[in-house]
Tab-separated table of C-alpha atoms and ligand atoms in Angstrom:
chain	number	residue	atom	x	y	z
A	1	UNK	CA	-5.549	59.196	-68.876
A	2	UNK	CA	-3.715	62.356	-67.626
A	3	UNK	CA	-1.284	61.484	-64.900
A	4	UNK	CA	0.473	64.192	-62.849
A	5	UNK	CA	3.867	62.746	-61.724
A	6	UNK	CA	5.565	64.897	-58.686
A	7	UNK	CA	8.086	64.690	-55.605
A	8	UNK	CA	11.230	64.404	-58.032
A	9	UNK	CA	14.145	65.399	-59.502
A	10	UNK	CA	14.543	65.289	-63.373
A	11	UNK	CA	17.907	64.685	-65.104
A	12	UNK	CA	16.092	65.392	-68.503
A	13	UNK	CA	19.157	64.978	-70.977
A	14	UNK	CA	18.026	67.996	-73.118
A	15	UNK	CA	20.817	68.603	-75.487
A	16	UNK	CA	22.635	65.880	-73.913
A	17	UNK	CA	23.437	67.287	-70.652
A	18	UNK	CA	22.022	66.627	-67.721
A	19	UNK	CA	19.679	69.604	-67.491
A	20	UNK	CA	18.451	68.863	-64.041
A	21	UNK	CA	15.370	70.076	-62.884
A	22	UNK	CA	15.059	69.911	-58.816
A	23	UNK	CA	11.725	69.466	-57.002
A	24	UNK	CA	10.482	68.968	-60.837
A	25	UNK	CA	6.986	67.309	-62.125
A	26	UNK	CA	5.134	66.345	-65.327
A	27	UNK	CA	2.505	65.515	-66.505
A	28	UNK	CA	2.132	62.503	-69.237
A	29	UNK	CA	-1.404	61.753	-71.469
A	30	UNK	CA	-1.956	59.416	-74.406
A	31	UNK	CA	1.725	58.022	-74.207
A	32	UNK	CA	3.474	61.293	-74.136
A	33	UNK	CA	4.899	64.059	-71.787
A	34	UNK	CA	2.362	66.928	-72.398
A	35	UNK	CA	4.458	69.450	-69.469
A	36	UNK	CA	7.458	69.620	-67.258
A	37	UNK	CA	8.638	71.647	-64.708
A	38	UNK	CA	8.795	72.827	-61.417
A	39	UNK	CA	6.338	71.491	-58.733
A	40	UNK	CA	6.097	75.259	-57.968
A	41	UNK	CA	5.105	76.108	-61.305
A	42	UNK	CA	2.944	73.331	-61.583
A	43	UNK	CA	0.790	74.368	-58.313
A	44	UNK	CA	0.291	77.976	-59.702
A	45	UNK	CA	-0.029	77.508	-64.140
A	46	UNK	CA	-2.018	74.229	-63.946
A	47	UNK	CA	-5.680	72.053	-63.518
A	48	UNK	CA	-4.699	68.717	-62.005
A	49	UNK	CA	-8.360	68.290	-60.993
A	50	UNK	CA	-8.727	65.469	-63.721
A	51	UNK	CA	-5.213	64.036	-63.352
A	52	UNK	CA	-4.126	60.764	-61.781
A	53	UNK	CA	-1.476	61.853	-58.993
A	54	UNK	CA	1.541	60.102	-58.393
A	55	UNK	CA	4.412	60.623	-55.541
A	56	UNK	CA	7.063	59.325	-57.076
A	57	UNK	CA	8.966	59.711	-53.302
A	58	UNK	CA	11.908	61.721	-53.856
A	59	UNK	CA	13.060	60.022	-56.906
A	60	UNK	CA	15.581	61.218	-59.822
A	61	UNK	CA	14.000	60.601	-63.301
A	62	UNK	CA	16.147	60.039	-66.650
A	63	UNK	CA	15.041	58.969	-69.595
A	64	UNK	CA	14.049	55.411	-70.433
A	65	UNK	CA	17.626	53.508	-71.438
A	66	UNK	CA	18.247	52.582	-75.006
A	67	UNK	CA	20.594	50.241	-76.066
A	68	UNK	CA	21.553	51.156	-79.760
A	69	UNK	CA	23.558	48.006	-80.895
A	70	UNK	CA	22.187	44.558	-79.944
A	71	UNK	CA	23.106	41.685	-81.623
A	72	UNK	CA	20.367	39.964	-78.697
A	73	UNK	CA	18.448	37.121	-81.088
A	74	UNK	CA	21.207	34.136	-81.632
A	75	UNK	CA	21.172	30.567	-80.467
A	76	UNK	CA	23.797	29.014	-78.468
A	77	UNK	CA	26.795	30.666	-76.710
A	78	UNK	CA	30.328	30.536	-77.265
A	79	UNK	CA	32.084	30.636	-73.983
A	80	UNK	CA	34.687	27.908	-75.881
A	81	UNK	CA	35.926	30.663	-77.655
A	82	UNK	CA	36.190	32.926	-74.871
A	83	UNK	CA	38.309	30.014	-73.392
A	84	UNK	CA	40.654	29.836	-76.442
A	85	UNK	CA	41.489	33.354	-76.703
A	86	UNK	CA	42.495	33.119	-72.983
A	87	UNK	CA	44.556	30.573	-74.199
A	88	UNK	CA	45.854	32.937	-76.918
A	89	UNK	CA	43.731	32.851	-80.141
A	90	UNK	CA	43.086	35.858	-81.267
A	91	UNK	CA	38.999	36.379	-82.686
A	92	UNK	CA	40.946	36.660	-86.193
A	93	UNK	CA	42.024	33.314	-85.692
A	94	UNK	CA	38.798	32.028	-84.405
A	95	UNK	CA	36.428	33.207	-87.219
A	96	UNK	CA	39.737	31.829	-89.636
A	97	UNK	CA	39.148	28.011	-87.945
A	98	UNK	CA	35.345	28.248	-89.146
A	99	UNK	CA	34.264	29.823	-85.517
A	100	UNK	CA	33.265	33.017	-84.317
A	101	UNK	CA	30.618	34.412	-86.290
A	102	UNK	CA	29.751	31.310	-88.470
A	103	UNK	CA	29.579	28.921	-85.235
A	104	UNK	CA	26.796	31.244	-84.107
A	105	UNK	CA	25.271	31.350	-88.159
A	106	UNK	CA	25.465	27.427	-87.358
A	107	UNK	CA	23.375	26.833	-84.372
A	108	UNK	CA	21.007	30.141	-85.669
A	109	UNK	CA	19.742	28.579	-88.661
A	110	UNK	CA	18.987	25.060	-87.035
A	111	UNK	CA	16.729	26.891	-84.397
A	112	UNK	CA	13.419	27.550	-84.479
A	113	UNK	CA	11.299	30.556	-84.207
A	114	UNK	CA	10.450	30.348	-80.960
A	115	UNK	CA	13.572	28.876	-79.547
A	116	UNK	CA	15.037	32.071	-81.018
A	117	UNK	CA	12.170	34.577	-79.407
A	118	UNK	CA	12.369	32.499	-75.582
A	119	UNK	CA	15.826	32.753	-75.920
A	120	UNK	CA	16.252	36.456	-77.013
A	121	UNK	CA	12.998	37.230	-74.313
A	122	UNK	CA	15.506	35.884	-71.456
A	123	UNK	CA	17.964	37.724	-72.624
A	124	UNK	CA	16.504	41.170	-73.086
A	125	UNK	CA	14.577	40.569	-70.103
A	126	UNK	CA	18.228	41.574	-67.626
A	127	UNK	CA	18.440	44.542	-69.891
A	128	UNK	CA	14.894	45.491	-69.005
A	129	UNK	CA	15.082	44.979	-65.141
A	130	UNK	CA	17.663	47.942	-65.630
A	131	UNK	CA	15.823	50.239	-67.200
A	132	UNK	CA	16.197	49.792	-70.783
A	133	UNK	CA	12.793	50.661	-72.888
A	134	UNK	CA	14.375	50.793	-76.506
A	135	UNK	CA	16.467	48.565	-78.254
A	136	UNK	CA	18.294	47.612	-81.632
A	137	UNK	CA	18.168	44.650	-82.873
A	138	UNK	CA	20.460	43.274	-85.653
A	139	UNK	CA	19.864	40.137	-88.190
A	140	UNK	CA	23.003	39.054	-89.024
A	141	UNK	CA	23.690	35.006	-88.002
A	142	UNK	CA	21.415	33.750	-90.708
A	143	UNK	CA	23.089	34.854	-94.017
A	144	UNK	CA	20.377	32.950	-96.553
A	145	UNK	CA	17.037	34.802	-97.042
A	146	UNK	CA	15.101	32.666	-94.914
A	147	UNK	CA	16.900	32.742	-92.243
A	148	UNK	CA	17.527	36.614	-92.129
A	149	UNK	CA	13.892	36.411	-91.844
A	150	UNK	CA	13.243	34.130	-89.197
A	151	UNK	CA	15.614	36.331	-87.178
A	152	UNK	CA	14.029	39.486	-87.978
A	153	UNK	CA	10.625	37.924	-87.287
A	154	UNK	CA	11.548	37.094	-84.064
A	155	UNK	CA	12.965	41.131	-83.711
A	156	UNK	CA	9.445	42.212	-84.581
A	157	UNK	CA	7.900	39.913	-82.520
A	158	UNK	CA	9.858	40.800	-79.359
A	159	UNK	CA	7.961	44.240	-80.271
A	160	UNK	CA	4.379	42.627	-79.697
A	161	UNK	CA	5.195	40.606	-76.831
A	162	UNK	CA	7.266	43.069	-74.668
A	163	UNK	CA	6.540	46.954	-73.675
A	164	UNK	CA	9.566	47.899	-75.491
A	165	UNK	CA	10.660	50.300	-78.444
A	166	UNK	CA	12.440	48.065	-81.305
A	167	UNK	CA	14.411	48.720	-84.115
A	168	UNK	CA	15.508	45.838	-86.491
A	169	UNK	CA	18.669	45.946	-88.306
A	170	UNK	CA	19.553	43.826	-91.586
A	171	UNK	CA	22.858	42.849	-91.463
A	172	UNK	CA	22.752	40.276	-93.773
A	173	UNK	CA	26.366	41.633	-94.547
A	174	UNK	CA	27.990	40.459	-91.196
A	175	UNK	CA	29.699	37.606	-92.738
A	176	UNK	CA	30.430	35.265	-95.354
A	177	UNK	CA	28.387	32.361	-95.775
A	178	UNK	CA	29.857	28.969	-96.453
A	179	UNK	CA	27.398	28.985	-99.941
A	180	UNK	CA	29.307	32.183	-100.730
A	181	UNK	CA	32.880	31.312	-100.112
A	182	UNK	CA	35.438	32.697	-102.703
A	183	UNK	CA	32.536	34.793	-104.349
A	184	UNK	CA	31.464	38.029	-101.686
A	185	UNK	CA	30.827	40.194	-104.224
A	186	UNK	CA	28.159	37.550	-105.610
A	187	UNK	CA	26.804	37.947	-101.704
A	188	UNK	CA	26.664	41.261	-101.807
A	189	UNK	CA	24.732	41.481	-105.480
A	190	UNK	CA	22.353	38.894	-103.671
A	191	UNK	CA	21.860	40.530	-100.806
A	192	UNK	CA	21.049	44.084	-102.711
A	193	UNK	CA	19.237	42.814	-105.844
A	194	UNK	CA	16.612	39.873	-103.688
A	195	UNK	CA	17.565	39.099	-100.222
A	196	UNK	CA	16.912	42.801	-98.945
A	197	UNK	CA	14.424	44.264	-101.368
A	198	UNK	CA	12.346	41.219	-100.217
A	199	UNK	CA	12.834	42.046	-96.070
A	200	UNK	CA	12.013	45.351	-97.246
A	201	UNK	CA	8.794	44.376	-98.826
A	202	UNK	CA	7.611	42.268	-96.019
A	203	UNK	CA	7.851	45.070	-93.417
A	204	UNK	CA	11.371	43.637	-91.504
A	205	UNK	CA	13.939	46.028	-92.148
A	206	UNK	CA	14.388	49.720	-90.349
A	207	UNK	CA	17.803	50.073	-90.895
A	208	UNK	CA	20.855	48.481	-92.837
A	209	UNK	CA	24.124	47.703	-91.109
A	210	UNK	CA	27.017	46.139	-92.341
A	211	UNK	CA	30.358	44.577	-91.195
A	212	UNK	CA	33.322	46.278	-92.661
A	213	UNK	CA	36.137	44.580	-92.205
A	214	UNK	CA	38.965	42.722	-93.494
A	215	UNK	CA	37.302	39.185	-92.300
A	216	UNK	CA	34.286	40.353	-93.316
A	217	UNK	CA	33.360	43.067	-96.509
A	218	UNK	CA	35.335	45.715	-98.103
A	219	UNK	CA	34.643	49.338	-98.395
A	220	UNK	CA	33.657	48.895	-101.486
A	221	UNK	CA	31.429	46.065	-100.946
A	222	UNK	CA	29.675	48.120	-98.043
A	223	UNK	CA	29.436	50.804	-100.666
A	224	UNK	CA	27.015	49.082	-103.236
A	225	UNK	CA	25.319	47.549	-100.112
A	226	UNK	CA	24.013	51.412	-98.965
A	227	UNK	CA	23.695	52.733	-102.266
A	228	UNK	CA	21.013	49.339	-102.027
A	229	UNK	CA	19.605	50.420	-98.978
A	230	UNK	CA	19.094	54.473	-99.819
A	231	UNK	CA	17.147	53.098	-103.220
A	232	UNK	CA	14.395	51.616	-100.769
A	233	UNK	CA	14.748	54.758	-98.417
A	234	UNK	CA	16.196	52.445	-96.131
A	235	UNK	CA	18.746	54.660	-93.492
A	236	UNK	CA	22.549	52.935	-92.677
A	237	UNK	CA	24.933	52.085	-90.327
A	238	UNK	CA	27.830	50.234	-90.245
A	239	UNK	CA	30.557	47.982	-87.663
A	240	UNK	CA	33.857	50.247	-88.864
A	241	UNK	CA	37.396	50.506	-88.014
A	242	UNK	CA	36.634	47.600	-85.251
A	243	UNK	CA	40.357	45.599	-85.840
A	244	UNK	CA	41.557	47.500	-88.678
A	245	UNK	CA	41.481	51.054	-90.396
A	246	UNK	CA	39.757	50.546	-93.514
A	247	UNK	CA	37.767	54.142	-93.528
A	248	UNK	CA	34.333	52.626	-93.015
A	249	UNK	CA	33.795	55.197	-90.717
A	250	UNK	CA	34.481	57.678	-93.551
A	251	UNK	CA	31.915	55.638	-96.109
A	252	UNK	CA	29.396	55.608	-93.416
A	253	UNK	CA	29.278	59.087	-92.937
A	254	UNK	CA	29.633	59.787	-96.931
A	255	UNK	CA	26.238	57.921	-96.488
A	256	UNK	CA	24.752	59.882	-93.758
A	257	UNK	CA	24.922	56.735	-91.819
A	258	UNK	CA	23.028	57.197	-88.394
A	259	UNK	CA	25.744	55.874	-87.129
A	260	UNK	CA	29.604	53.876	-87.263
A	261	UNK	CA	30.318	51.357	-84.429
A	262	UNK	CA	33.386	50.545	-82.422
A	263	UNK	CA	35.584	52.853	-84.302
A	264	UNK	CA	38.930	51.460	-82.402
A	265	UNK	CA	40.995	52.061	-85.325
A	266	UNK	CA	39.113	54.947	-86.896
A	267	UNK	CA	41.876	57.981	-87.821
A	268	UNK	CA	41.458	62.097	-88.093
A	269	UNK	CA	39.997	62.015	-91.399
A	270	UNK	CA	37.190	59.777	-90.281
A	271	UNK	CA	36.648	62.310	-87.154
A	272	UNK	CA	36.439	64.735	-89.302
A	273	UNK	CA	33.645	63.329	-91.854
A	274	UNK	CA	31.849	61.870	-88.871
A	275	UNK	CA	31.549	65.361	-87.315
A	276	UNK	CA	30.319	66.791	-90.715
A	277	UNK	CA	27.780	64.497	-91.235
A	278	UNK	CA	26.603	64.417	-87.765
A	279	UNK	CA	27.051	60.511	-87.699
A	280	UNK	CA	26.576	59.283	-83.978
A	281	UNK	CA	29.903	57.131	-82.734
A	282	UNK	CA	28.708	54.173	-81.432
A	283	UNK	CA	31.439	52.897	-78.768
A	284	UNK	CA	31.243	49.340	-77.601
A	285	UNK	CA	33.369	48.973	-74.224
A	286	UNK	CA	32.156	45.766	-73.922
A	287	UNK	CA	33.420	43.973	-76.981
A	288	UNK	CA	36.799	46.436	-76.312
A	289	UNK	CA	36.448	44.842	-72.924
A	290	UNK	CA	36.018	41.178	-73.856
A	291	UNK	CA	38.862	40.879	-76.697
A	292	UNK	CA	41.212	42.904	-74.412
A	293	UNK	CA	41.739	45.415	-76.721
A	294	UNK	CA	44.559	47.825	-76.557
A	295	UNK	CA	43.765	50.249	-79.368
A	296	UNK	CA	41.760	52.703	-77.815
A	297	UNK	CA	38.774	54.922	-79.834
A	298	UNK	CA	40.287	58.398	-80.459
A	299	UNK	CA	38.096	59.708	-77.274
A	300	UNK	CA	39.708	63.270	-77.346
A	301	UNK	CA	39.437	63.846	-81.179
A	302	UNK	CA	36.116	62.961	-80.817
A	303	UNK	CA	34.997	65.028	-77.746
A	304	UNK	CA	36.754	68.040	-79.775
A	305	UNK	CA	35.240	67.521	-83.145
A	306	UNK	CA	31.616	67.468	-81.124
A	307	UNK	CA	30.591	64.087	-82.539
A	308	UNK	CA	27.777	62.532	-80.057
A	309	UNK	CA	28.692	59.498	-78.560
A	310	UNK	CA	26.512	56.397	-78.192
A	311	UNK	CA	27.530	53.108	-75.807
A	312	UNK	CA	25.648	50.651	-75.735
A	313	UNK	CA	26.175	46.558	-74.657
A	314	UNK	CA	26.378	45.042	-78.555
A	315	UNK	CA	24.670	42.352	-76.840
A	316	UNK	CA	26.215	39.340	-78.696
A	317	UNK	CA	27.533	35.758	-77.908
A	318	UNK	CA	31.387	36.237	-79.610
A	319	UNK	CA	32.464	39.656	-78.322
A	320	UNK	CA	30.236	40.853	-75.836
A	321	UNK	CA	27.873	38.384	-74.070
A	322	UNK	CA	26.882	41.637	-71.809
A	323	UNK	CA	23.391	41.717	-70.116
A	324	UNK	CA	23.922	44.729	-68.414
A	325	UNK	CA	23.986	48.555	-69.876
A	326	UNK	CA	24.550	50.146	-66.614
A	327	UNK	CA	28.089	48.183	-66.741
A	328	UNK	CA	28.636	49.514	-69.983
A	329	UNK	CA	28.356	53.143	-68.441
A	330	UNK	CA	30.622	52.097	-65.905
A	331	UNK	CA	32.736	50.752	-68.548
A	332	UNK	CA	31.969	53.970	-70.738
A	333	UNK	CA	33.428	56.015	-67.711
A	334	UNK	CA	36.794	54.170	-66.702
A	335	UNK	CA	38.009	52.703	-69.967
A	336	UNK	CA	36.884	55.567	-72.200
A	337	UNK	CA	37.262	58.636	-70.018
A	338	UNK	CA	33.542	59.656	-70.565
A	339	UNK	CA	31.882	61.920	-67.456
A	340	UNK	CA	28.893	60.006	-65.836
A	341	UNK	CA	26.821	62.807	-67.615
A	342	UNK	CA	28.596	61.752	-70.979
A	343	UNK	CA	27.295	57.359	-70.927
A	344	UNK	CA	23.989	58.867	-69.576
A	345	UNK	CA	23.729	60.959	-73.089
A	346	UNK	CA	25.407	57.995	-74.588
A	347	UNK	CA	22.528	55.570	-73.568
A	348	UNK	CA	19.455	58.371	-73.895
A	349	UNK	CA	19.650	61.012	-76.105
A	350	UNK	CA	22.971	60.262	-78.329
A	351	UNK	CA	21.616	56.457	-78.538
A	352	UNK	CA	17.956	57.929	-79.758
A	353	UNK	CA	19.810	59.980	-82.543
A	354	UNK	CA	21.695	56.697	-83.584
A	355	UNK	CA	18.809	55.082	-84.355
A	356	UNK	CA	17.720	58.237	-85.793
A	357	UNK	CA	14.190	58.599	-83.269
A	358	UNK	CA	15.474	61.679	-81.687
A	359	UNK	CA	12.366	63.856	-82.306
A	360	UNK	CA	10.645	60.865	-80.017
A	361	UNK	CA	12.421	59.622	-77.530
A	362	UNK	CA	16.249	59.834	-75.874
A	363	UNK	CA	15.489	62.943	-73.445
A	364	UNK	CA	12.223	64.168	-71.464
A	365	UNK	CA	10.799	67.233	-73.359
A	366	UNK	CA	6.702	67.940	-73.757
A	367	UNK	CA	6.433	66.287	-77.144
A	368	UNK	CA	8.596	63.168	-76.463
A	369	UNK	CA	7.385	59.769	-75.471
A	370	UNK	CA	6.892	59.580	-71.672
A	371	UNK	CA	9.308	56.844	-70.992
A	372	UNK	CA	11.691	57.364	-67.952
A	373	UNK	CA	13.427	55.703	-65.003
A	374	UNK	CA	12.601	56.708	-61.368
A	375	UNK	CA	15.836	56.021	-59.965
A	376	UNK	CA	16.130	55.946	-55.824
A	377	UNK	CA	19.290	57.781	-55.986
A	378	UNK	CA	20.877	60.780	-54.710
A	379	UNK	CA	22.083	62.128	-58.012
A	380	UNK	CA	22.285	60.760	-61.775
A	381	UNK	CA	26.181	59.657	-61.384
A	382	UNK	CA	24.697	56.734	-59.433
A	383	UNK	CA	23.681	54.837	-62.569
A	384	UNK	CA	27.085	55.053	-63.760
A	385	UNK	CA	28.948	54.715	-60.668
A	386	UNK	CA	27.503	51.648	-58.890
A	387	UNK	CA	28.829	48.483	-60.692
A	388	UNK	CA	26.588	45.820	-60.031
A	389	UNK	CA	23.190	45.560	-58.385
A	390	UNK	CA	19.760	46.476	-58.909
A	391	UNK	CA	19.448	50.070	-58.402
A	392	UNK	CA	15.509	50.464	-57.062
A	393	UNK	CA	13.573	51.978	-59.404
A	394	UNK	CA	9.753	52.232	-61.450
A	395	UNK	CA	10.459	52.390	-65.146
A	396	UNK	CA	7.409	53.914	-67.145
A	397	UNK	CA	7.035	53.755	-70.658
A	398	UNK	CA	4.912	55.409	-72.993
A	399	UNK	CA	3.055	57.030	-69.643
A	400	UNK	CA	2.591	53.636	-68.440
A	401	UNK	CA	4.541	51.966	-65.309
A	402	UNK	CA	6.281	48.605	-66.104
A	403	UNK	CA	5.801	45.683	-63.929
A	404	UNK	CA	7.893	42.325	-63.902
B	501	NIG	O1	29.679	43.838	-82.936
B	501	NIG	N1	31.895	42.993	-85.153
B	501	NIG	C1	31.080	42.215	-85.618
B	501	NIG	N2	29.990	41.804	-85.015
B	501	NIG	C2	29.861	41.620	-83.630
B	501	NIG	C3	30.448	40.357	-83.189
B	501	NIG	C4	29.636	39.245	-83.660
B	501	NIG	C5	30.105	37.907	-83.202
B	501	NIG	O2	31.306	37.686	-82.943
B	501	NIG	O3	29.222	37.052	-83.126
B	501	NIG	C6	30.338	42.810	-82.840
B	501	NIG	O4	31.326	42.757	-82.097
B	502	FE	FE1	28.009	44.562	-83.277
């Protein structure tokens, strides 16, 4: 069905600027935007005889959110641990004690299937309400092959049950598990040689991500694990230079990773190889946020070398139990200096390219998917600059309007 969508404004996020369009329209058919433009133009070049019309009331329409870096399917929380490092444990010290990561690997492999997917559903559910229409997804608290499996069933599933883009991330290499201790390298030769090959095989896996990381893997762990992943054609990405410099960031792009994550710690040198390889950085304010960290991500080197920036919530229960991506743009704008125009690329089109679906979806252009907010705003800063609330708004994906 051919719908003609007018009385707006368009923030379309071509080239990952605002590129507003005022008193704009488009037209959408069979999931996609098929023209955009002026209403003026769209009186005088078109036939909207056969189209559905809609008056979309003055609104300003961006792109459908995306949220590049979820760790959203886990069971149980850990606000204990949130407690102790008020008290003044550092997450080191946590994970060192046998919590952190491994509490949440704990209560992950106990639960069911569908405690995982109600769970998750609630969860990505808040993220919705705001706007979001595409989402990563990471494995990562299951560390055995069956229950990397269960969790990225439950990833795929969300996919079926919600109208929602998904992407599902292995990272089987987020930790080592208890069966494993004193022998990673043995992890990592299991995860390469049956664990992933087999997720691979059964459809699971888009993308491999992997924690690099003194309390997790080594460079040169991470190393073998994408040379792994590129032998099924599988892309990567990777958690670098979160609490330490260890050049991940550098690896990742070596790799034509899609894209390296937190990137705290990450030096020149890794600017510089991000930039060449056009790796996305993926900044987390929340998790920066949540463990009070003071190293800050080189914003300026970054800005000048031209590497696109991603934000996103890393959704997760240790470091960033954040339901809310607008208040990572917020975040985005006060703690890491970016423009309100900068976290809107950061969550459309610079989130699309780090999850490498940029041809498809991130900014409205004929071609793309038709999924966009209609904001009741008086200009696109607004999603950015009002912290809290429920902005009013119709979110349409694939051509189609979303109802809760
Ligand atoms: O992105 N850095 C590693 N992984 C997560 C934290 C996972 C957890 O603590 O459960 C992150 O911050
Ligand atoms: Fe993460």
């Amino acid at each position: 069905m051919k719908k003609y969508w007018h009385n707006c404004h368009i923030a379309t996020m071509q080239n990952g600027r605002y590129s507003i369009i005022e008193n704009a329209a488009l037209i959408t058919e069979a999931q996609q935007i098929q023209w955009i433009g002026t209403a003026a133009d769209a009186m005088t070049q078109l036939d909207l005889s056969t189209a559905e019309t809609i008056d979309l009331d003055g609104a300003w329409l961006t792109p459908g959110l995306i949220d590049c870096h979820t760790h959203s399917v886990f069971a149980g929380n850990r606000s204990i641990e949130f407690e102790q490092r008020l008290q003044g444990l550092s997450y080191a010290e946590i994970a060192a004690q046998g919590g952190g990561i491994m509490s949440t690997v704990r209560a992950t492999r106990q639960a069911s299937e569908s405690e995982l997917l109600l769970s998750a559903r609630q969860r990505i559910e808040q993220l919705r309400l705001e706007g979001v229409t595409t989402i990563e997804i990471k494995s990562g608290y299951g560390l055995d092959y069956l229950s990397e499996r269960k969790m990225l069933r439950v990833i795929r599933q969300l996919a079926v049950e919600l109208p929602l883009t998904v992407k599902s991330t292995c990272l089987a290499a987020h930790a080592l598990p208890p069966e494993f201790v004193g022998r990673s390298d043995e992890y990592i030769d299991y995860i390469c040689t049956e664990m992933l090959p087999k997720l691979h095989a059964e459809q699971l896996v888009d993308v491999v991500d992997a924690f690099c990381e003194h309390l997790a893997f080594q460079p040169e762990q991470v190393e073998r694990l994408f040379q792994a992943a590129h032998a099924l054609g599988l892309p990567v990405k990777l958690h670098a230079e979160q609490l330490s410099a260890l050049g991940g960031s550098s690896l990742a792009a070596r790799y034509r990773a899609l894209s390296a994550d937190h990137l705290e710690y990450m030096t020149e040198a890794d600017v510089q190889a991000m930039a060449q390889s056009g790796t996305v950085a993926v900044l987390l304010p929340g998790a920066f946020y949540l463990l009070r960290e003071k190293q800050y991500p080189p914003l300026e080197s970054l800005k000048r070398h031209g590497v696109a920036i991603a934000i996103s919530t890393d959704l997760n229960p240790g470091t960033s139990p954040v339901l809310s991506l607008r208040l990572v743009m917020n975040m985005g704008c006060t703690l890491f200096e970016l423009t309100p125009e900068q976290a809107l690329a950061g969550v459309t089109l610079h989130a699309a390219k780090a999850l490498g679906i940029e041809t498809q979806y991130g900014s409205l252009e004929v071609g793309k998917k038709a999924d966009f907010v209609a904001w009741k705003i008086q200009h696109p800063a607004e999603i950015s600059y009002w912290l809290g609330g429920d902005l009013s708004k119709r979110i349409i994906r694939h051509g189609q309007e979303v109802l809760f």
